[in-house]
Coordinates of C-alpha atoms in Angstrom, one line a residue:
M1 CA -13.8 46.4 109.3
G2 CA -12.8 43.6 111.7
M3 CA -13.3 40.8 109.1
W4 CA -11.3 42.9 106.6
S5 CA -8.4 43.2 109.1
I6 CA -8.4 39.5 109.8
G7 CA -8.4 38.7 106.1
A8 CA -5.6 41.2 105.4
G9 CA -3.6 39.8 108.3
A10 CA -4.1 36.2 107.0
L11 CA -3.1 37.3 103.5
G12 CA 0.0 39.0 104.9
A13 CA 1.0 36.0 106.9
A14 CA 0.6 33.7 103.9
A15 CA 2.7 36.1 101.8
L16 CA 5.4 36.1 104.4
A17 CA 5.3 32.3 104.7
L18 CA 5.7 32.0 100.9
L19 CA 8.6 34.4 100.9
L20 CA 10.4 32.6 103.7
A21 CA 9.8 29.2 102.0
N22 CA 11.7 30.5 99.0
T23 CA 14.8 31.5 101.0
D24 CA 17.3 29.0 102.4
I25 CA 16.5 29.8 106.0
F26 CA 14.5 26.6 106.6
L27 CA 16.4 24.2 104.3
S28 CA 18.1 21.2 106.0
K29 CA 21.7 22.0 106.5
S30 CA 24.2 19.5 105.0
Q31 CA 27.2 18.0 106.6
K32 CA 30.2 17.2 104.4
A33 CA 31.1 13.5 104.2
T34 CA 34.7 12.4 104.9
L35 CA 36.5 9.7 102.9
D36 CA 36.6 7.4 106.0
Y37 CA 32.8 7.8 106.3
L38 CA 32.2 6.9 102.6
E39 CA 34.7 4.0 102.6
D40 CA 32.9 2.2 105.3
I41 CA 29.4 2.2 103.8
E42 CA 28.0 -1.2 103.0
L43 CA 26.4 -1.6 99.6
K44 CA 24.6 -4.5 98.0
T45 CA 24.5 -5.6 94.4
L46 CA 21.1 -6.0 92.7
D47 CA 21.9 -9.4 91.2
T48 CA 19.8 -12.5 91.8
K49 CA 22.5 -13.5 94.4
P50 CA 23.3 -10.2 96.0
R51 CA 26.8 -9.5 97.3
I52 CA 27.5 -7.1 100.2
F53 CA 30.7 -5.0 99.9
K54 CA 32.3 -1.8 101.2
A55 CA 31.8 1.2 99.1
K56 CA 35.5 1.9 98.8
E57 CA 35.7 -0.9 96.2
L58 CA 33.9 1.4 93.8
W59 CA 36.8 4.0 93.6
E60 CA 39.8 2.2 95.0
K61 CA 41.7 1.8 91.7
N62 CA 40.3 4.4 89.3
G63 CA 38.1 6.8 91.4
A64 CA 34.4 7.1 90.6
V65 CA 31.5 9.4 89.9
I66 CA 28.6 8.3 92.2
M67 CA 25.0 9.5 92.1
A68 CA 23.0 9.1 95.3
V69 CA 19.5 8.9 93.7
R70 CA 16.7 10.5 95.7
R71 CA 14.1 8.3 93.9
P72 CA 14.5 6.3 90.7
G73 CA 11.0 7.0 89.5
C74 CA 11.3 10.8 90.0
F75 CA 11.5 12.6 86.6
L76 CA 13.9 15.1 88.1
C77 CA 16.3 12.3 89.2
R78 CA 16.0 10.8 85.7
E79 CA 16.9 14.1 84.2
E80 CA 20.0 14.3 86.3
A81 CA 20.9 10.7 85.6
A82 CA 20.6 11.3 81.9
E83 CA 22.8 14.4 82.1
L84 CA 25.5 12.4 84.1
S85 CA 25.2 9.6 81.5
S86 CA 26.0 12.1 78.7
L87 CA 29.4 12.4 80.3
K88 CA 30.1 8.7 80.1
P89 CA 32.1 8.7 76.9
K90 CA 34.5 11.3 78.4
L91 CA 34.6 9.4 81.7
D92 CA 35.4 6.2 79.9
E93 CA 38.3 8.0 78.2
L94 CA 39.6 9.0 81.6
G95 CA 39.0 5.4 82.9
V96 CA 36.6 6.7 85.6
P97 CA 33.5 4.6 86.2
L98 CA 30.0 6.0 86.8
Y99 CA 27.8 4.5 89.5
A100 CA 24.5 5.1 91.3
V101 CA 23.1 4.1 94.7
V102 CA 19.5 3.8 95.6
K103 CA 17.8 3.6 99.0
E104 CA 15.3 0.9 98.2
K105 CA 14.4 -1.7 95.6
I106 CA 10.7 -1.5 94.7
K107 CA 9.1 -3.4 91.9
T108 CA 10.8 -2.5 88.6
E109 CA 11.9 1.0 89.7
V110 CA 15.6 0.4 89.3
K111 CA 15.1 -1.5 86.0
D112 CA 13.0 1.4 84.7
F113 CA 15.7 3.9 85.8
Q114 CA 18.4 2.1 83.8
P115 CA 17.5 3.7 80.4
Y116 CA 18.4 7.1 81.9
F117 CA 21.5 6.0 83.7
K118 CA 24.4 4.3 81.9
G119 CA 26.2 2.9 84.9
E120 CA 25.8 0.2 87.5
V121 CA 23.4 0.7 90.3
F122 CA 23.8 -0.6 93.9
L123 CA 21.5 -0.7 97.0
D124 CA 22.3 1.5 100.0
E125 CA 19.8 0.0 102.5
K126 CA 21.1 2.1 105.4
K127 CA 20.9 5.3 103.4
M128 CA 24.5 6.2 104.3
F129 CA 25.3 8.0 101.1
Y130 CA 22.5 10.4 102.0
G131 CA 24.3 11.3 105.2
P132 CA 26.2 11.8 107.5
Q133 CA 23.4 14.2 108.3
R134 CA 20.3 13.0 106.4
R135 CA 18.3 15.9 104.9
K136 CA 14.7 16.0 103.9
M137 CA 12.5 18.3 101.9
M138 CA 8.8 17.8 102.7
F139 CA 5.8 19.7 101.3
M140 CA 7.6 23.0 101.5
G141 CA 9.3 22.0 98.3
F142 CA 6.1 22.4 96.4
V143 CA 5.9 26.2 97.2
R144 CA 9.5 26.9 96.2
L145 CA 9.8 28.8 92.9
G146 CA 13.1 27.0 92.2
V147 CA 11.4 23.6 92.4
W148 CA 8.6 24.6 90.0
S149 CA 11.3 25.9 87.6
N150 CA 13.0 22.6 87.8
F151 CA 9.7 20.8 87.2
F152 CA 9.1 22.7 84.0
R153 CA 12.7 22.3 82.8
A154 CA 12.5 18.5 83.2
R155 CA 9.0 18.2 81.7
S156 CA 10.0 20.3 78.7
G157 CA 13.0 18.0 78.3
G158 CA 10.6 15.1 77.8
F159 CA 11.2 13.4 81.2
S160 CA 8.4 11.7 83.0
G161 CA 8.1 9.5 86.1
N162 CA 5.9 8.1 88.9
L163 CA 5.3 8.4 92.6
E164 CA 6.7 5.0 93.8
G165 CA 9.0 5.0 96.8
E166 CA 10.5 7.4 99.3
G167 CA 11.3 10.7 97.7
F168 CA 11.8 13.2 100.6
I169 CA 15.4 12.3 101.6
L170 CA 17.6 14.4 99.4
G171 CA 20.3 12.9 97.2
G172 CA 23.6 14.1 95.8
V173 CA 26.6 13.4 93.6
F174 CA 30.2 12.6 94.5
V175 CA 33.4 12.4 92.6
V176 CA 35.9 10.4 94.6
G177 CA 39.5 10.0 93.8
A178 CA 41.4 6.8 93.6
G179 CA 42.7 5.2 96.8
K180 CA 43.2 7.8 99.5
Q181 CA 43.0 10.8 97.1
G182 CA 39.8 11.9 98.7
I183 CA 36.5 13.5 97.8
L184 CA 37.0 15.8 94.8
L185 CA 33.4 17.0 94.5
E186 CA 30.4 16.7 96.8
H187 CA 27.1 18.1 95.5
R188 CA 24.2 18.0 97.9
E189 CA 20.7 18.4 96.5
K190 CA 19.3 21.4 98.3
E191 CA 15.8 21.2 96.8
F192 CA 13.9 18.9 94.4
G193 CA 15.7 19.0 91.0
D194 CA 18.8 20.8 92.2
K195 CA 21.2 18.9 89.9
V196 CA 24.9 18.9 89.8
N197 CA 26.8 20.9 87.2
P198 CA 28.2 18.4 84.7
V199 CA 31.1 20.7 83.9
S200 CA 32.2 20.5 87.6
V201 CA 31.8 16.7 87.5
L202 CA 34.1 16.4 84.5
E203 CA 36.7 18.9 86.0
A204 CA 36.8 16.9 89.2
A205 CA 37.1 13.6 87.3
R206 CA 40.1 14.9 85.4
K207 CA 41.9 15.4 88.7
I208 CA 41.6 11.7 89.6
K209 CA 45.0 9.9 89.7
P210 CA 44.4 6.2 89.1
Q211 CA 46.3 3.9 91.5
T212 CA 47.9 2.0 88.6
L213 CA 49.6 5.2 87.5
V214 CA 50.7 6.1 91.0
S215 CA 52.2 2.6 91.4
E216 CA 54.1 2.9 88.1
K217 CA 55.6 6.2 89.1
K218 CA 56.8 4.7 92.4

C-alpha cells in the first residue's frame, strides 16, 4: 500500500508538472523594445572586411522587416525565414527591405541559412536584438505540446536542420518604420517555433512612410 501511494503521488506530481509546463506561467516574460534602444544596437556585416554600424541604418529611409534568428541551423527558424521570404515580392513593391540578425557566426551556418532567407544577414554579437530582457527556453520546451506541434508542422513542410550553435535564447521579428516612425510590429517568440503571422507583418509594412515621401510632402 505504501509503495502504491508513493507511486501514485509521483505520477500525480509528474502530471501536474506536465500541465504547468504547458501553461504560460513559467515562460520568460518579454519586455518591449523602444526605438531608441534598437537604434543604438551595433551590428556587423558578414563580409570578408566586416563593417560595424548602428542598426538604425537598416530602416532610416524606408523602414525594414527584421528577423532576430534564434539559430540559423534550426529547422523551425528556417521555416519562419522561408515564410517571411515569401513576402519579399510584396515588400519590394512597398520598397521595404527584409533583413535578419544572428547572434553568432559558426562554420557555414549563415551561408546554409541563406537559401531559406531572401534578405541580407548581419551579426549582433552583443545579442541586443534579443533584448532588452533576454529570454530563454531551456529543456521545458521539449515537454510543451505547442512546441511538438510546431516540430511536426515544420517537418511535414520539408524543413530540416542541425544542432550547431546556441538555440535557447528566443528570437523575434520587428517591423520598424522609417526615421522616427517607430516600431510598428514586435513579435517575441514565446516558445520554439512560435512564428510571426505573415499577414500582420505585411499590414505593418504597409503603414511605413518612407522618408523620401515625407521630405517631398514638406
